[in-house]
Amino acid sequence: MKTENQTFGAEFILLGLFQYGQMNKILFVAIVIIFSVALMGNIILIHLIRLDTPLHTPMYFLLSQLSFIDMMYISTTVPKMAANFLSNSKAITFLGCEIQSFLFLTLGGTEALLLGFMSYDRYIAICHPLRYPVLMSKTICLSMITCAWASSSINALIHTLYVFQLPFCTSRIVNHFFCEVPSLLPLVCQDTSQYEYTVLLSGLIILLLPFIAIVARVLIAVYQMSSGKGQTKAISTCSCHLIVASLFYGTTLSTYTRPHSLHYPEEDKVVAVFYSIITPLLNPFIYSLRNKEVMGAMRRVLGKWIFVQK
């Protein structure tokens, strides 16, 4: 098969989520609305946590980081996706594709690790409340955030640099709505089976291990509650986190732990919607609407604003 030189002037063509020309304007409006709601939801949650003193705790510090990641995460893919609905040219430059892949892997990996750290925070709060200030000190929280960002960035850099130095075939049509490593591998003109083992290993470490830890901590927290009322409270505290984690980890594991020979583009695109768009959209609402402290903070902040206006 012929290959062409990889230069920064070369382009990839993103086929997009759907290929129905007559529906492009409707899809554009729908995507813009979803993007705007997700962006506003995460921005409001970040500002609530920043403005309301009772929310200045380790749990909400980690939650504000999650909202920031989700805000960046959805901004990495959706604007280009929306623009392509109204554009005849669905091209993305080689460098643009490389940057998008790096950012997506970094943010996705950081979120995966952060959700694991958030489950640890809830586990300590439920099972060891007296030691919570020590086990979840400001230093430990900052260490968790630093660890998540640093390890995910290094992992993303390694995968991005390796994939984009591979020889791509003459056809650079990516059957996806953004540049993602699994969707690029079918375009490579050499055997990538050995490299896919490293993708699998990364997926198991960054995705599966935190998910197992989350489920284990939830079960332990519920089991250690001696009373039925305590178990009910523990389940209520952890259920939202478990729903978010299951949706995010389940879909990402489906994408990153299969060899590309078992990938089906149309299925992959639908699965990718869940972890790249739906999860950032739902997170601020799941963590706020069922959270009495966040709703109380919203009432206090709105009350202060109304008082100032008067």
Short mmCIF file of C-alpha atoms in Angstrom, two decimals:
data_model
loop_
_atom_site.label_atom_id
_atom_site.label_comp_id
_atom_site.label_asym_id
_atom_site.label_seq_id
_atom_site.Cartn_x
_atom_site.Cartn_y
_atom_site.Cartn_z
CA MET A 1 0.00 0.00 0.00
CA LYS A 2 1.21 3.50 -0.73
CA THR A 3 2.11 5.86 2.04
CA GLU A 4 2.65 9.56 1.95
CA ASN A 5 5.05 11.72 3.89
CA GLN A 6 3.68 12.98 7.16
CA THR A 7 3.94 16.74 7.17
CA PHE A 8 2.11 19.27 9.24
CA GLY A 9 0.41 20.42 6.04
CA ALA A 10 -1.28 17.07 5.55
CA GLU A 11 -4.93 16.74 6.54
CA PHE A 12 -7.36 14.17 7.88
CA ILE A 13 -11.02 14.10 6.92
CA LEU A 14 -13.50 13.55 9.76
CA LEU A 15 -16.65 11.87 8.48
CA GLY A 16 -18.57 13.00 11.55
CA LEU A 17 -21.19 11.49 13.83
CA PHE A 18 -23.90 11.17 11.18
CA GLN A 19 -23.73 11.45 7.43
CA TYR A 20 -27.20 12.81 6.69
CA GLY A 21 -26.74 16.08 4.81
CA GLN A 22 -30.39 17.14 5.10
CA MET A 23 -30.26 16.97 8.91
CA ASN A 24 -27.02 18.88 9.40
CA LYS A 25 -28.66 22.15 10.53
CA ILE A 26 -30.89 20.36 13.04
CA LEU A 27 -27.92 18.39 14.39
CA PHE A 28 -25.87 21.60 14.60
CA VAL A 29 -28.55 23.30 16.72
CA ALA A 30 -28.92 20.23 18.97
CA ILE A 31 -25.16 19.94 19.53
CA VAL A 32 -24.81 23.68 20.25
CA ILE A 33 -27.61 23.50 22.83
CA ILE A 34 -26.05 20.44 24.53
CA PHE A 35 -22.63 22.10 24.51
CA SER A 36 -23.99 25.35 25.97
CA VAL A 37 -25.91 23.56 28.75
CA ALA A 38 -22.87 21.44 29.66
CA LEU A 39 -20.60 24.48 29.67
CA MET A 40 -22.97 26.60 31.78
CA GLY A 41 -23.69 23.76 34.21
CA ASN A 42 -19.99 23.20 34.91
CA ILE A 43 -19.19 26.93 35.11
CA ILE A 44 -22.03 27.52 37.60
CA LEU A 45 -20.89 24.60 39.76
CA ILE A 46 -17.28 25.87 39.78
CA HIS A 47 -18.41 29.37 40.80
CA LEU A 48 -20.75 28.06 43.49
CA ILE A 49 -17.91 26.10 45.06
CA ARG A 50 -15.60 29.12 44.82
CA LEU A 51 -18.10 31.63 46.27
CA ASP A 52 -19.73 29.58 49.05
CA THR A 53 -17.46 29.08 52.09
CA PRO A 54 -19.22 25.91 53.43
CA LEU A 55 -18.28 24.19 50.15
CA HIS A 56 -14.56 24.80 50.72
CA THR A 57 -13.94 21.15 51.59
CA PRO A 58 -11.85 18.40 49.94
CA MET A 59 -14.93 16.81 48.36
CA TYR A 60 -15.98 19.99 46.60
CA PHE A 61 -12.42 20.91 45.69
CA LEU A 62 -12.21 17.61 43.79
CA LEU A 63 -15.68 18.23 42.32
CA SER A 64 -14.61 21.66 41.05
CA GLN A 65 -11.65 19.97 39.35
CA LEU A 66 -14.03 17.48 37.75
CA SER A 67 -16.20 20.32 36.44
CA PHE A 68 -13.15 22.10 35.03
CA ILE A 69 -12.01 18.90 33.29
CA ASP A 70 -15.50 18.27 31.88
CA MET A 71 -15.65 21.83 30.59
CA MET A 72 -12.34 21.39 28.77
CA TYR A 73 -13.17 17.82 27.75
CA ILE A 74 -16.33 18.68 25.85
CA SER A 75 -14.66 21.79 24.39
CA THR A 76 -11.96 19.60 22.82
CA THR A 77 -14.34 17.77 20.49
CA VAL A 78 -17.75 19.47 20.17
CA PRO A 79 -16.83 22.85 18.56
CA LYS A 80 -15.07 21.14 15.63
CA MET A 81 -17.86 18.58 15.40
CA ALA A 82 -20.51 21.34 15.28
CA ALA A 83 -18.57 23.35 12.70
CA ASN A 84 -18.34 20.28 10.44
CA PHE A 85 -22.14 20.03 10.32
CA LEU A 86 -22.22 23.36 8.45
CA SER A 87 -19.03 22.91 6.44
CA ASN A 88 -18.47 21.13 3.15
CA SER A 89 -14.86 20.59 4.15
CA LYS A 90 -14.55 18.31 7.17
CA ALA A 91 -10.77 18.49 7.17
CA ILE A 92 -8.55 18.82 10.21
CA THR A 93 -4.83 19.48 9.89
CA PHE A 94 -2.28 16.86 10.89
CA LEU A 95 -1.11 19.08 13.77
CA GLY A 96 -4.70 19.87 14.78
CA CYS A 97 -5.54 16.18 14.88
CA GLU A 98 -2.43 15.50 16.97
CA ILE A 99 -3.28 18.25 19.47
CA GLN A 100 -6.89 17.10 19.73
CA SER A 101 -5.80 13.50 20.40
CA PHE A 102 -3.34 14.61 23.08
CA LEU A 103 -5.83 16.86 24.87
CA PHE A 104 -8.58 14.27 24.72
CA LEU A 105 -6.36 11.53 26.16
CA THR A 106 -5.02 13.85 28.86
CA LEU A 107 -8.42 15.08 29.98
CA GLY A 108 -10.04 11.64 29.76
CA GLY A 109 -7.26 10.01 31.76
CA THR A 110 -7.32 12.76 34.37
CA GLU A 111 -11.08 12.38 34.79
CA ALA A 112 -10.76 8.60 35.14
CA LEU A 113 -8.18 8.95 37.93
CA LEU A 114 -10.02 11.84 39.57
CA LEU A 115 -13.26 9.84 39.85
CA GLY A 116 -11.22 7.16 41.65
CA PHE A 117 -9.83 9.75 44.08
CA MET A 118 -13.34 11.12 44.66
CA SER A 119 -14.51 7.63 45.66
CA TYR A 120 -11.63 7.48 48.15
CA ASP A 121 -12.78 10.81 49.58
CA ARG A 122 -16.35 9.49 50.08
CA TYR A 123 -15.02 6.23 51.55
CA ILE A 124 -12.98 8.13 54.17
CA ALA A 125 -15.91 10.46 54.94
CA ILE A 126 -18.27 7.52 55.57
CA CYS A 127 -15.98 4.95 57.18
CA HIS A 128 -13.40 7.13 58.96
CA PRO A 129 -15.10 10.49 59.64
CA LEU A 130 -12.90 11.35 62.64
CA ARG A 131 -9.71 10.93 60.60
CA TYR A 132 -11.13 12.71 57.54
CA PRO A 133 -9.34 16.06 58.14
CA VAL A 134 -6.00 14.24 58.31
CA LEU A 135 -6.51 11.69 55.53
CA MET A 136 -7.99 14.30 53.17
CA SER A 137 -5.86 17.33 54.03
CA LYS A 138 -5.21 20.13 51.55
CA THR A 139 -1.75 18.72 50.82
CA ILE A 140 -3.14 15.26 50.04
CA CYS A 141 -5.85 16.75 47.79
CA LEU A 142 -3.29 18.77 45.84
CA SER A 143 -1.10 15.67 45.54
CA MET A 144 -4.05 13.72 44.12
CA ILE A 145 -4.78 16.40 41.53
CA THR A 146 -1.11 16.71 40.56
CA CYS A 147 -0.77 12.94 40.25
CA ALA A 148 -3.87 12.68 38.04
CA TRP A 149 -2.82 15.49 35.69
CA ALA A 150 0.86 14.49 35.48
CA SER A 151 0.35 10.77 34.89
CA SER A 152 -2.41 11.34 32.32
CA SER A 153 -0.35 13.95 30.47
CA ILE A 154 2.66 11.63 30.26
CA ASN A 155 0.50 8.73 29.10
CA ALA A 156 -1.21 10.91 26.49
CA LEU A 157 2.09 12.32 25.24
CA ILE A 158 3.61 8.85 24.76
CA HIS A 159 0.60 7.53 22.83
CA THR A 160 0.19 10.67 20.73
CA LEU A 161 3.85 10.90 19.72
CA TYR A 162 3.98 7.20 18.85
CA VAL A 163 0.76 7.08 16.80
CA PHE A 164 1.50 10.22 14.79
CA GLN A 165 4.95 9.05 13.75
CA LEU A 166 3.47 5.89 12.19
CA PRO A 167 3.10 5.70 8.39
CA PHE A 168 -0.47 6.58 7.45
CA CYS A 169 -1.97 5.32 4.22
CA THR A 170 -2.86 7.61 1.33
CA SER A 171 -6.49 7.64 2.44
CA ARG A 172 -6.84 9.77 5.55
CA ILE A 173 -10.57 9.50 6.02
CA VAL A 174 -11.32 9.08 9.73
CA ASN A 175 -14.71 7.48 10.34
CA HIS A 176 -15.30 9.41 13.55
CA PHE A 177 -16.30 12.90 14.72
CA PHE A 178 -12.92 13.68 16.33
CA CYS A 179 -9.34 12.43 16.29
CA GLU A 180 -9.11 9.51 18.69
CA VAL A 181 -6.32 6.94 18.77
CA PRO A 182 -8.53 3.84 18.12
CA SER A 183 -10.16 5.54 15.12
CA LEU A 184 -6.74 6.41 13.62
CA LEU A 185 -5.18 2.94 13.83
CA PRO A 186 -7.11 1.53 10.81
CA LEU A 187 -5.38 4.20 8.68
CA VAL A 188 -1.89 3.03 9.60
CA CYS A 189 -0.01 1.11 6.90
CA GLN A 190 1.72 -1.35 9.18
CA ASP A 191 0.83 -3.95 11.78
CA THR A 192 -0.25 -2.25 15.01
CA SER A 193 -1.15 -5.38 17.00
CA GLN A 194 1.86 -5.01 19.33
CA TYR A 195 1.08 -1.37 20.00
CA GLU A 196 -2.53 -2.27 20.78
CA TYR A 197 -1.27 -4.23 23.78
CA THR A 198 0.14 -1.00 25.21
CA VAL A 199 -3.23 0.71 24.64
CA LEU A 200 -4.89 -2.19 26.45
CA LEU A 201 -2.41 -1.93 29.32
CA SER A 202 -2.97 1.82 29.63
CA GLY A 203 -6.72 1.26 29.59
CA LEU A 204 -6.54 -1.35 32.32
CA ILE A 205 -4.38 0.86 34.56
CA ILE A 206 -6.11 4.22 34.01
CA LEU A 207 -9.68 3.00 33.54
CA LEU A 208 -10.28 -0.46 35.00
CA LEU A 209 -8.27 -0.15 38.25
CA PRO A 210 -9.99 3.09 39.39
CA PHE A 211 -13.40 1.64 38.48
CA ILE A 212 -12.74 -1.52 40.52
CA ALA A 213 -11.55 0.66 43.40
CA ILE A 214 -14.74 2.74 43.23
CA VAL A 215 -17.04 -0.30 43.29
CA ALA A 216 -15.01 -1.93 46.08
CA ARG A 217 -15.07 1.20 48.26
CA VAL A 218 -18.82 1.64 47.79
CA LEU A 219 -19.45 -1.99 48.80
CA ILE A 220 -17.10 -1.71 51.79
CA ALA A 221 -18.68 1.57 52.90
CA VAL A 222 -22.18 0.06 52.75
CA TYR A 223 -21.09 -3.15 54.47
CA GLN A 224 -19.39 -1.32 57.35
CA MET A 225 -22.55 0.57 58.25
CA SER A 226 -24.04 -1.31 61.21
CA SER A 227 -27.57 0.04 60.93
CA GLY A 228 -30.03 -0.13 58.06
CA LYS A 229 -30.38 3.66 58.21
CA GLY A 230 -26.63 4.04 57.91
CA GLN A 231 -26.52 1.72 54.92
CA THR A 232 -29.30 3.68 53.25
CA LYS A 233 -27.40 6.93 53.81
CA ALA A 234 -24.19 5.38 52.44
CA ILE A 235 -25.99 4.13 49.33
CA SER A 236 -27.59 7.55 48.84
CA THR A 237 -24.20 9.26 49.21
CA CYS A 238 -22.43 6.95 46.76
CA SER A 239 -25.17 6.14 44.23
CA CYS A 240 -24.73 9.28 42.11
CA HIS A 241 -20.98 8.80 42.00
CA LEU A 242 -21.45 5.15 41.01
CA ILE A 243 -23.87 6.05 38.19
CA VAL A 244 -21.44 8.60 36.73
CA ALA A 245 -18.51 6.23 37.09
CA SER A 246 -20.33 3.30 35.47
CA LEU A 247 -21.37 5.39 32.47
CA PHE A 248 -17.90 6.87 31.97
CA TYR A 249 -15.75 3.80 32.66
CA GLY A 250 -18.06 1.35 30.90
CA THR A 251 -18.05 3.24 27.61
CA THR A 252 -14.35 4.16 27.65
CA LEU A 253 -13.31 0.58 28.49
CA SER A 254 -15.40 -0.59 25.53
CA THR A 255 -13.35 1.66 23.24
CA TYR A 256 -9.85 1.34 24.68
CA THR A 257 -9.62 -2.34 25.59
CA ARG A 258 -10.57 -3.86 22.23
CA PRO A 259 -8.24 -4.44 19.25
CA HIS A 260 -9.15 -2.32 16.25
CA SER A 261 -10.20 -5.46 14.34
CA LEU A 262 -13.18 -5.70 16.73
CA HIS A 263 -14.16 -2.05 16.37
CA TYR A 264 -17.18 -1.04 14.33
CA PRO A 265 -17.08 2.67 13.41
CA GLU A 266 -20.81 3.38 13.73
CA GLU A 267 -20.95 1.66 17.11
CA ASP A 268 -17.75 3.37 18.28
CA LYS A 269 -19.14 6.81 17.45
CA VAL A 270 -22.30 6.22 19.49
CA VAL A 271 -20.26 4.89 22.43
CA ALA A 272 -17.90 7.90 22.18
CA VAL A 273 -20.87 10.26 22.50
CA PHE A 274 -21.49 8.92 26.01
CA TYR A 275 -18.02 9.56 27.41
CA SER A 276 -17.16 12.67 25.40
CA ILE A 277 -20.51 14.54 25.48
CA ILE A 278 -23.15 12.93 27.72
CA THR A 279 -20.92 12.49 30.80
CA PRO A 280 -19.70 16.15 30.86
CA LEU A 281 -23.33 17.20 30.37
CA LEU A 282 -24.74 15.07 33.21
CA ASN A 283 -21.98 15.46 35.81
CA PRO A 284 -22.85 18.97 37.10
CA PHE A 285 -26.53 18.06 37.41
CA ILE A 286 -26.01 14.66 39.03
CA TYR A 287 -23.62 16.15 41.58
CA SER A 288 -25.77 19.21 42.31
CA LEU A 289 -29.50 18.49 41.97
CA ARG A 290 -29.36 15.58 44.44
CA ASN A 291 -26.88 17.34 46.71
CA LYS A 292 -28.48 19.34 49.52
CA GLU A 293 -25.26 21.25 50.26
CA VAL A 294 -24.90 22.43 46.65
CA MET A 295 -28.57 23.41 46.43
CA GLY A 296 -28.22 25.25 49.75
CA ALA A 297 -25.16 27.06 48.39
CA MET A 298 -27.11 28.07 45.30
CA ARG A 299 -29.89 29.54 47.45
CA ARG A 300 -27.36 31.44 49.59
CA VAL A 301 -25.50 32.85 46.59
CA LEU A 302 -28.73 33.84 44.83
CA GLY A 303 -30.00 35.38 48.07
CA LYS A 304 -26.87 37.50 48.42
CA TRP A 305 -27.12 38.58 44.77
CA ILE A 306 -30.79 39.57 45.13
CA PHE A 307 -29.98 41.47 48.35
CA VAL A 308 -27.16 43.38 46.62
CA GLN A 309 -29.45 44.25 43.69
CA LYS A 310 -32.01 45.70 46.08
#
